[in-house]
mmCIF file of C-alpha atoms and ligand atoms in Angstrom:
data_model
loop_
_atom_site.group_PDB
_atom_site.id
_atom_site.type_symbol
_atom_site.label_atom_id
_atom_site.label_comp_id
_atom_site.label_asym_id
_atom_site.label_seq_id
_atom_site.Cartn_x
_atom_site.Cartn_y
_atom_site.Cartn_z
ATOM 1 C CA MET A 1 0.218 0.068 -0.449
ATOM 2 C CA SER A 2 1.912 3.251 -1.273
ATOM 3 C CA ILE A 3 0.774 7.048 -1.236
ATOM 4 C CA ASP A 4 2.502 9.198 -3.212
ATOM 5 C CA ILE A 5 2.897 12.752 -1.493
ATOM 6 C CA GLU A 6 2.791 15.719 -3.756
ATOM 7 C CA ASP A 7 0.795 18.672 -3.875
ATOM 8 C CA TRP A 8 -1.828 18.412 -6.457
ATOM 9 C CA HIS A 9 -2.636 22.531 -6.732
ATOM 10 C CA GLN A 10 1.185 22.946 -6.757
ATOM 11 C CA LEU A 11 2.120 20.803 -9.953
ATOM 12 C CA VAL A 12 -1.171 21.382 -11.730
ATOM 13 C CA ALA A 13 -0.441 24.964 -11.510
ATOM 14 C CA ARG A 14 2.631 24.301 -13.099
ATOM 15 C CA ARG A 15 1.492 22.102 -15.605
ATOM 16 C CA PHE A 16 -0.759 24.915 -16.382
ATOM 17 C CA SER A 17 0.863 28.045 -16.457
ATOM 18 C CA GLY A 18 4.697 27.338 -16.128
ATOM 19 C CA ARG A 19 5.106 28.637 -12.831
ATOM 20 C CA LEU A 20 5.560 26.795 -9.952
ATOM 21 C CA PRO A 21 3.921 28.303 -6.726
ATOM 22 C CA GLU A 22 4.456 27.614 -2.977
ATOM 23 C CA CYS A 23 3.610 24.335 -1.782
ATOM 24 C CA SER A 24 -0.213 24.846 -0.532
ATOM 25 C CA VAL A 25 -1.973 24.011 2.792
ATOM 26 C CA ASN A 26 -4.183 21.298 0.742
ATOM 27 C CA VAL A 27 -1.269 18.499 0.855
ATOM 28 C CA GLU A 28 -1.298 18.795 4.624
ATOM 29 C CA THR A 29 -4.921 18.395 5.345
ATOM 30 C CA GLN A 30 -5.034 16.227 2.567
ATOM 31 C CA THR A 31 -2.329 14.001 4.119
ATOM 32 C CA ASP A 32 -4.006 14.217 7.456
ATOM 33 C CA GLN A 33 -7.257 12.827 6.379
ATOM 34 C CA ILE A 34 -5.141 9.880 5.029
ATOM 35 C CA LEU A 35 -3.591 9.066 8.126
ATOM 36 C CA GLU A 36 -6.799 8.798 10.057
ATOM 37 C CA ILE A 37 -7.994 6.376 7.569
ATOM 38 C CA LEU A 38 -5.120 4.297 7.703
ATOM 39 C CA ASP A 39 -5.071 4.507 11.800
ATOM 40 C CA THR A 40 -8.942 3.547 11.637
ATOM 41 C CA CYS A 41 -8.293 0.606 9.363
ATOM 42 C CA ALA A 42 -4.739 -0.272 11.819
ATOM 43 C CA ILE A 43 -2.564 -0.369 8.808
ATOM 44 C CA ARG A 44 0.744 1.009 7.840
ATOM 45 C CA ALA A 45 1.543 2.004 4.272
ATOM 46 C CA THR A 46 4.825 3.728 2.612
ATOM 47 C CA PHE A 47 4.483 6.932 1.567
ATOM 48 C CA PHE A 48 6.886 8.321 -1.578
ATOM 49 C CA VAL A 49 6.971 11.868 -0.515
ATOM 50 C CA LEU A 50 7.966 14.406 -3.814
ATOM 51 C CA GLY A 51 11.143 16.613 -2.500
ATOM 52 C CA LEU A 52 9.572 19.835 -2.790
ATOM 53 C CA VAL A 53 7.029 18.872 -0.450
ATOM 54 C CA ALA A 54 9.899 17.457 2.127
ATOM 55 C CA ARG A 55 11.216 21.070 1.536
ATOM 56 C CA ALA A 56 8.381 22.970 2.336
ATOM 57 C CA LYS A 57 6.301 20.790 5.165
ATOM 58 C CA PRO A 58 9.264 18.682 7.180
ATOM 59 C CA GLU A 59 6.921 18.660 9.845
ATOM 60 C CA LEU A 60 4.228 16.620 8.158
ATOM 61 C CA VAL A 61 7.129 14.164 7.039
ATOM 62 C CA ARG A 62 7.873 13.583 10.171
ATOM 63 C CA ARG A 63 4.220 13.401 11.244
ATOM 64 C CA ILE A 64 3.845 10.120 8.834
ATOM 65 C CA SER A 65 7.138 8.865 9.692
ATOM 66 C CA ALA A 66 6.203 9.200 13.879
ATOM 67 C CA ARG A 67 2.907 6.882 13.035
ATOM 68 C CA GLY A 68 5.014 4.296 11.738
ATOM 69 C CA HIS A 69 4.772 4.665 8.037
ATOM 70 C CA GLU A 70 7.669 4.249 5.476
ATOM 71 C CA ILE A 71 9.208 7.498 4.301
ATOM 72 C CA ALA A 72 10.214 6.807 0.942
ATOM 73 C CA SER A 73 11.309 8.480 -2.202
ATOM 74 C CA HIS A 74 9.040 10.323 -5.009
ATOM 75 C CA GLY A 75 12.558 12.379 -6.123
ATOM 76 C CA MET A 76 12.728 15.845 -5.816
ATOM 77 C CA ILE A 77 10.717 18.216 -8.236
ATOM 78 C CA HIS A 78 8.056 15.342 -10.003
ATOM 79 C CA VAL A 79 9.391 15.898 -13.488
ATOM 80 C CA PRO A 80 9.328 12.260 -15.329
ATOM 81 C CA LEU A 81 12.639 10.488 -15.775
ATOM 82 C CA THR A 82 12.505 10.085 -19.296
ATOM 83 C CA GLN A 83 12.810 13.903 -20.071
ATOM 84 C CA LEU A 84 16.028 14.150 -17.498
ATOM 85 C CA ASP A 85 19.578 12.979 -18.688
ATOM 86 C CA ARG A 86 21.218 10.829 -16.739
ATOM 87 C CA ALA A 87 22.971 13.196 -14.744
ATOM 88 C CA ARG A 88 19.939 14.803 -13.332
ATOM 89 C CA VAL A 89 18.702 11.329 -12.189
ATOM 90 C CA ARG A 90 21.351 10.843 -10.398
ATOM 91 C CA ALA A 91 21.072 13.914 -8.837
ATOM 92 C CA GLU A 92 17.398 13.660 -8.373
ATOM 93 C CA LEU A 93 17.737 9.982 -6.769
ATOM 94 C CA ARG A 94 21.224 11.462 -4.203
ATOM 95 C CA ASP A 95 19.326 14.470 -2.989
ATOM 96 C CA SER A 96 15.358 13.010 -2.307
ATOM 97 C CA LYS A 97 17.031 10.570 -0.627
ATOM 98 C CA ALA A 98 19.553 12.550 1.585
ATOM 99 C CA LEU A 99 16.741 15.316 1.985
ATOM 100 C CA LEU A 100 14.038 12.705 3.324
ATOM 101 C CA ALA A 101 16.507 10.558 5.293
ATOM 102 C CA ASP A 102 17.624 14.179 6.764
ATOM 103 C CA VAL A 103 13.975 15.212 8.010
ATOM 104 C CA SER A 104 12.416 11.765 8.922
ATOM 105 C CA GLY A 105 15.866 10.541 10.346
ATOM 106 C CA THR A 106 15.213 7.339 8.945
ATOM 107 C CA ASN A 107 16.985 5.414 5.914
ATOM 108 C CA VAL A 108 15.343 6.018 2.806
ATOM 109 C CA VAL A 109 15.556 2.518 0.669
ATOM 110 C CA GLY A 110 12.229 3.030 -1.566
ATOM 111 C CA PHE A 111 11.861 4.802 -4.957
ATOM 112 C CA ARG A 112 8.936 6.307 -7.100
ATOM 113 C CA ALA A 113 9.477 7.730 -10.438
ATOM 114 C CA PRO A 114 7.261 10.635 -11.044
ATOM 115 C CA GLU A 115 4.247 9.518 -13.429
ATOM 116 C CA PHE A 116 5.995 5.729 -13.806
ATOM 117 C CA SER A 117 8.517 7.207 -16.071
ATOM 118 C CA ILE A 118 10.823 3.823 -16.108
ATOM 119 C CA VAL A 119 9.740 2.762 -19.525
ATOM 120 C CA ALA A 120 11.461 0.690 -22.377
ATOM 121 C CA SER A 121 14.072 3.892 -22.971
ATOM 122 C CA ASN A 122 15.450 4.535 -19.944
ATOM 123 C CA ARG A 123 15.710 1.164 -18.101
ATOM 124 C CA TRP A 124 19.506 2.454 -17.181
ATOM 125 C CA ALA A 125 17.375 4.364 -14.515
ATOM 126 C CA LEU A 126 17.159 0.958 -12.568
ATOM 127 C CA ASP A 127 20.880 0.801 -12.265
ATOM 128 C CA GLU A 128 21.060 4.385 -10.687
ATOM 129 C CA ILE A 129 18.882 3.284 -8.217
ATOM 130 C CA ALA A 130 20.805 0.559 -7.354
ATOM 131 C CA ALA A 131 23.915 2.850 -7.295
ATOM 132 C CA ALA A 132 22.319 5.415 -5.729
ATOM 133 C CA GLY A 133 21.725 2.882 -2.619
ATOM 134 C CA TYR A 134 17.533 2.042 -2.498
ATOM 135 C CA ARG A 135 17.015 -1.272 -2.021
ATOM 136 C CA TYR A 136 14.190 -0.957 -4.223
ATOM 137 C CA ASP A 137 12.221 0.980 -7.363
ATOM 138 C CA SER A 138 7.809 0.884 -7.637
ATOM 139 C CA SER A 139 8.074 2.849 -10.966
ATOM 140 C CA ILE A 140 7.384 0.268 -13.196
ATOM 141 C CA TYR A 141 3.634 -0.231 -14.359
ATOM 142 C CA PRO A 142 3.748 -3.819 -16.985
ATOM 143 C CA ILE A 143 0.966 -2.618 -19.040
ATOM 144 C CA ALA A 144 1.067 -0.877 -22.634
ATOM 145 C CA HIS A 145 -0.298 3.031 -22.384
ATOM 146 C CA ARG A 146 0.635 6.120 -24.755
ATOM 147 C CA ARG A 147 2.641 7.820 -21.910
ATOM 148 C CA TYR A 148 4.358 4.745 -19.403
ATOM 149 C CA GLY A 149 4.556 1.205 -19.058
ATOM 150 C CA ILE A 150 6.576 -1.804 -20.032
ATOM 151 C CA ARG A 151 4.155 -4.369 -21.123
ATOM 152 C CA SER A 152 6.695 -7.328 -21.165
ATOM 153 C CA PHE A 153 7.495 -6.619 -17.486
ATOM 154 C CA SER A 154 6.971 -9.279 -14.680
ATOM 155 C CA ARG A 155 4.052 -8.466 -12.874
ATOM 156 C CA ARG A 156 5.133 -10.029 -9.718
ATOM 157 C CA PRO A 157 7.976 -8.488 -7.382
ATOM 158 C CA SER A 158 11.053 -9.361 -8.864
ATOM 159 C CA ARG A 159 14.544 -8.952 -8.212
ATOM 160 C CA LEU A 160 16.438 -7.566 -10.681
ATOM 161 C CA GLN A 161 20.661 -8.536 -11.375
ATOM 162 C CA LEU A 162 21.730 -5.370 -12.486
ATOM 163 C CA ALA A 163 25.569 -4.116 -13.098
ATOM 164 C CA SER A 164 25.316 -1.729 -10.264
ATOM 165 C CA GLY A 165 23.921 -4.385 -7.859
ATOM 166 C CA PRO A 166 21.053 -5.963 -6.899
ATOM 167 C CA LEU A 167 17.642 -4.239 -6.866
ATOM 168 C CA TRP A 168 13.931 -5.377 -5.850
ATOM 169 C CA GLU A 169 11.292 -4.009 -8.388
ATOM 170 C CA LEU A 170 7.826 -3.705 -7.006
ATOM 171 C CA PRO A 171 5.467 -3.275 -10.152
ATOM 172 C CA LEU A 172 2.148 -1.583 -9.785
ATOM 173 C CA GLY A 173 -0.701 -3.667 -9.680
ATOM 174 C CA THR A 174 -2.281 -5.102 -12.473
ATOM 175 C CA VAL A 175 -4.706 -8.202 -13.362
ATOM 176 C CA PRO A 176 -3.855 -10.696 -16.416
ATOM 177 C CA THR A 177 -6.664 -10.644 -19.129
ATOM 178 C CA PRO A 178 -6.661 -12.591 -22.637
ATOM 179 C CA PHE A 179 -6.437 -8.598 -23.666
ATOM 180 C CA GLY A 180 -3.175 -7.962 -21.367
ATOM 181 C CA ASN A 181 -2.831 -6.664 -18.158
ATOM 182 C CA LEU A 182 -5.584 -4.601 -16.677
ATOM 183 C CA PRO A 183 -4.012 -1.987 -14.191
ATOM 184 C CA ILE A 184 -5.896 -1.911 -10.833
ATOM 185 C CA ALA A 185 -3.155 -0.288 -8.950
ATOM 186 C CA GLY A 186 -5.088 3.055 -8.408
ATOM 187 C CA GLY A 187 -5.566 6.927 -10.045
ATOM 188 C CA GLY A 188 -7.927 7.011 -11.805
ATOM 189 C CA TYR A 189 -8.220 2.888 -13.097
ATOM 190 C CA TYR A 190 -9.141 2.436 -9.404
ATOM 191 C CA ARG A 191 -11.489 5.452 -8.984
ATOM 192 C CA MET A 192 -13.589 4.446 -12.046
ATOM 193 C CA LEU A 193 -13.634 0.961 -12.178
ATOM 194 C CA PRO A 194 -16.822 -0.354 -10.762
ATOM 195 C CA THR A 195 -16.804 -2.031 -7.513
ATOM 196 C CA VAL A 196 -17.524 -5.356 -8.939
ATOM 197 C CA VAL A 197 -14.947 -5.500 -11.013
ATOM 198 C CA LEU A 198 -12.291 -4.207 -8.439
ATOM 199 C CA GLU A 199 -13.501 -6.826 -5.974
ATOM 200 C CA CYS A 200 -13.116 -9.132 -8.106
ATOM 201 C CA ALA A 201 -10.121 -8.842 -9.176
ATOM 202 C CA MET A 202 -8.298 -8.440 -5.664
ATOM 203 C CA ARG A 203 -10.240 -11.887 -4.778
ATOM 204 C CA LEU A 204 -8.584 -13.149 -8.178
ATOM 205 C CA LEU A 205 -5.081 -11.564 -6.865
ATOM 206 C CA ALA A 206 -5.498 -13.132 -3.803
ATOM 207 C CA GLY A 207 -6.336 -16.478 -4.441
ATOM 208 C CA ARG A 208 -3.233 -16.753 -6.897
ATOM 209 C CA ARG A 209 -1.511 -15.491 -3.744
ATOM 210 C CA GLU A 210 -0.274 -12.133 -5.411
ATOM 211 C CA HIS A 211 1.113 -9.312 -3.697
ATOM 212 C CA THR A 212 -0.445 -6.532 -5.340
ATOM 213 C CA MET A 213 1.216 -3.044 -5.415
ATOM 214 C CA LEU A 214 -1.631 0.076 -4.617
ATOM 215 C CA TYR A 215 -1.362 3.990 -5.083
ATOM 216 C CA PHE A 216 -3.405 7.504 -3.869
ATOM 217 C CA HIS A 217 -2.621 10.702 -3.737
ATOM 218 C CA PRO A 218 -3.646 12.904 -0.660
ATOM 219 C CA TYR A 219 -5.684 15.105 -3.488
ATOM 220 C CA GLU A 220 -7.881 11.908 -3.888
ATOM 221 C CA PHE A 221 -9.543 11.243 -0.848
ATOM 222 C CA SER A 222 -10.653 15.171 -0.569
ATOM 223 C CA THR A 223 -14.208 15.619 -0.592
ATOM 224 C CA SER A 224 -14.052 19.123 -1.533
ATOM 225 C CA ARG A 225 -14.156 20.682 -5.082
ATOM 226 C CA LEU A 226 -10.838 20.609 -7.103
ATOM 227 C CA SER A 227 -10.106 24.189 -8.100
ATOM 228 C CA LEU A 228 -7.022 26.325 -9.040
ATOM 229 C CA GLU A 229 -6.409 29.866 -8.719
ATOM 230 C CA HIS A 230 -7.648 31.975 -11.224
ATOM 231 C CA ASP A 231 -4.195 33.209 -11.893
ATOM 232 C CA ALA A 232 -2.564 29.156 -12.551
ATOM 233 C CA LEU A 233 -4.992 28.687 -15.108
ATOM 234 C CA PRO A 234 -4.602 29.621 -19.060
ATOM 235 C CA THR A 235 -5.601 32.794 -20.530
ATOM 236 C CA SER A 236 -6.388 31.517 -24.021
ATOM 237 C CA PRO A 237 -10.346 30.014 -24.272
ATOM 238 C CA ASP A 238 -8.982 26.524 -25.568
ATOM 239 C CA GLY A 239 -6.329 26.256 -23.184
ATOM 240 C CA ARG A 240 -9.417 27.401 -20.478
ATOM 241 C CA LEU A 241 -11.770 24.705 -21.526
ATOM 242 C CA MET A 242 -9.241 21.997 -21.836
ATOM 243 C CA ALA A 243 -8.089 22.634 -18.508
ATOM 244 C CA GLU A 244 -11.894 22.379 -16.705
ATOM 245 C CA VAL A 245 -12.593 19.578 -18.728
ATOM 246 C CA TRP A 246 -9.287 18.220 -17.056
ATOM 247 C CA LEU A 247 -10.370 19.245 -13.637
ATOM 248 C CA ALA A 248 -13.578 17.527 -13.821
ATOM 249 C CA LEU A 249 -11.739 14.353 -14.851
ATOM 250 C CA GLN A 250 -10.065 14.439 -12.052
ATOM 251 C CA ALA A 251 -12.880 14.757 -9.714
ATOM 252 C CA ILE A 252 -14.779 11.404 -11.027
ATOM 253 C CA GLY A 253 -14.613 8.638 -8.392
ATOM 254 C CA ARG A 254 -13.418 10.344 -5.563
ATOM 255 C CA HIS A 255 -16.861 10.129 -3.506
ATOM 256 C CA HIS A 256 -16.553 6.520 -2.886
ATOM 257 C CA LEU A 257 -12.574 6.450 -2.641
ATOM 258 C CA ARG A 258 -12.574 6.204 0.931
ATOM 259 C CA ASN A 259 -15.162 3.769 0.853
ATOM 260 C CA ARG A 260 -13.500 1.455 -1.545
ATOM 261 C CA ALA A 261 -10.072 1.569 -0.248
ATOM 262 C CA GLU A 262 -11.323 0.677 3.557
ATOM 263 C CA ARG A 263 -13.217 -2.493 2.444
ATOM 264 C CA ALA A 264 -9.480 -3.432 0.139
ATOM 265 C CA PHE A 265 -7.743 -2.732 3.284
ATOM 266 C CA ARG A 266 -10.243 -4.569 5.311
ATOM 267 C CA ALA A 267 -10.126 -7.778 3.337
ATOM 268 C CA SER A 268 -6.692 -7.744 2.513
ATOM 269 C CA ARG A 269 -3.414 -8.121 4.671
ATOM 270 C CA THR A 270 -2.066 -4.458 3.815
ATOM 271 C CA ILE A 271 2.150 -3.130 4.565
ATOM 272 C CA ARG A 272 4.215 -1.154 3.595
ATOM 273 C CA SER A 273 6.339 -2.028 0.669
ATOM 274 C CA VAL A 274 9.944 -2.131 2.746
ATOM 275 C CA ASP A 275 8.766 -4.972 4.811
ATOM 276 C CA LEU A 276 7.102 -6.242 1.741
ATOM 277 C CA VAL A 277 11.003 -6.597 0.541
ATOM 278 C CA ASP A 278 12.409 -8.157 4.037
ATOM 279 C CA GLU A 279 9.625 -11.021 3.745
ATOM 280 C CA LEU A 280 10.172 -11.854 -0.152
ATOM 281 C CA GLU A 281 14.230 -11.518 1.039
ATOM 282 C CA SER A 282 13.759 -13.483 4.099
ATOM 283 C CA THR A 283 11.380 -16.406 2.573
ATOM 284 C CA GLY A 284 12.782 -16.367 -1.187
ATOM 285 C CA LEU A 285 8.748 -17.282 -2.248
ATOM 286 C CA ASN A 286 6.834 -15.485 -4.639
ATOM 287 C CA HIS A 287 9.177 -13.300 -7.076
ATOM 288 C CA VAL A 288 10.854 -13.862 -9.624
ATOM 289 C CA SER A 289 15.019 -12.832 -10.689
ATOM 290 C CA ARG A 290 15.696 -11.806 -13.620
ATOM 291 C CA ALA A 291 18.428 -9.538 -15.344
ATOM 292 C CA ALA A 292 17.066 -5.976 -16.253
HETATM 293 ZN ZN1 ZN B 1 3.692 12.010 -8.524
#
């Protein structure tokens, strides 16, 4: 179970206006909501925290860590790794790890790339992740998608033998179907799939004794309407319309997310990624070893 901690308002404002505003208070209130849900369900999760948030809200990171959740890295600036050269990827991995360790006082061993941006063309990023001292990565979606995913990648956790050392890959959750892997890990997929399909998928995976990586974002649990400051929206009528349509899409399925997630947490054994890696290393079961 994982949460990507980033400030929706900050990143969406940058996307539309090109300028990066301050980290907003929303990320704190929304994250506190998630912490309360996890407490209610008595589970601990992995929080992939963005460097931008950790720098602006160190107390929030400490609050998450103090409740027993794992602090892992979501990079520094939330630019897809596919848009960065190798030196900048290396800096993202190094700087975010050091910052989060410093702020949380814990060892940071997990990484998730923004927008699942480890794909066939930049698999070298896995080498950099292992070289930077991480034990696991959770960035690969084994699906065919326009912007991300490696369709042929293992659906199950795998221990990769890389030139720079070993690295566990904990891929985002999918269900195999005759038409390819169906993504169910989180985001729009998780919010929009009919409950019956989702619960059937989870039962199928439980029957196969598979681990499934789920992910959520703080904003998804917010029940208030998502909107942006006036100056963060595009000025042209076309751009404005596109932005409004996009904002409306972001709202879909949020009203039932809490219910749906709580049911899933109660129906399965939900653990932190680092604990899964420890288990896999100690039992050697339920994973495949492969060369990357
Ligand atoms: Zn993200």
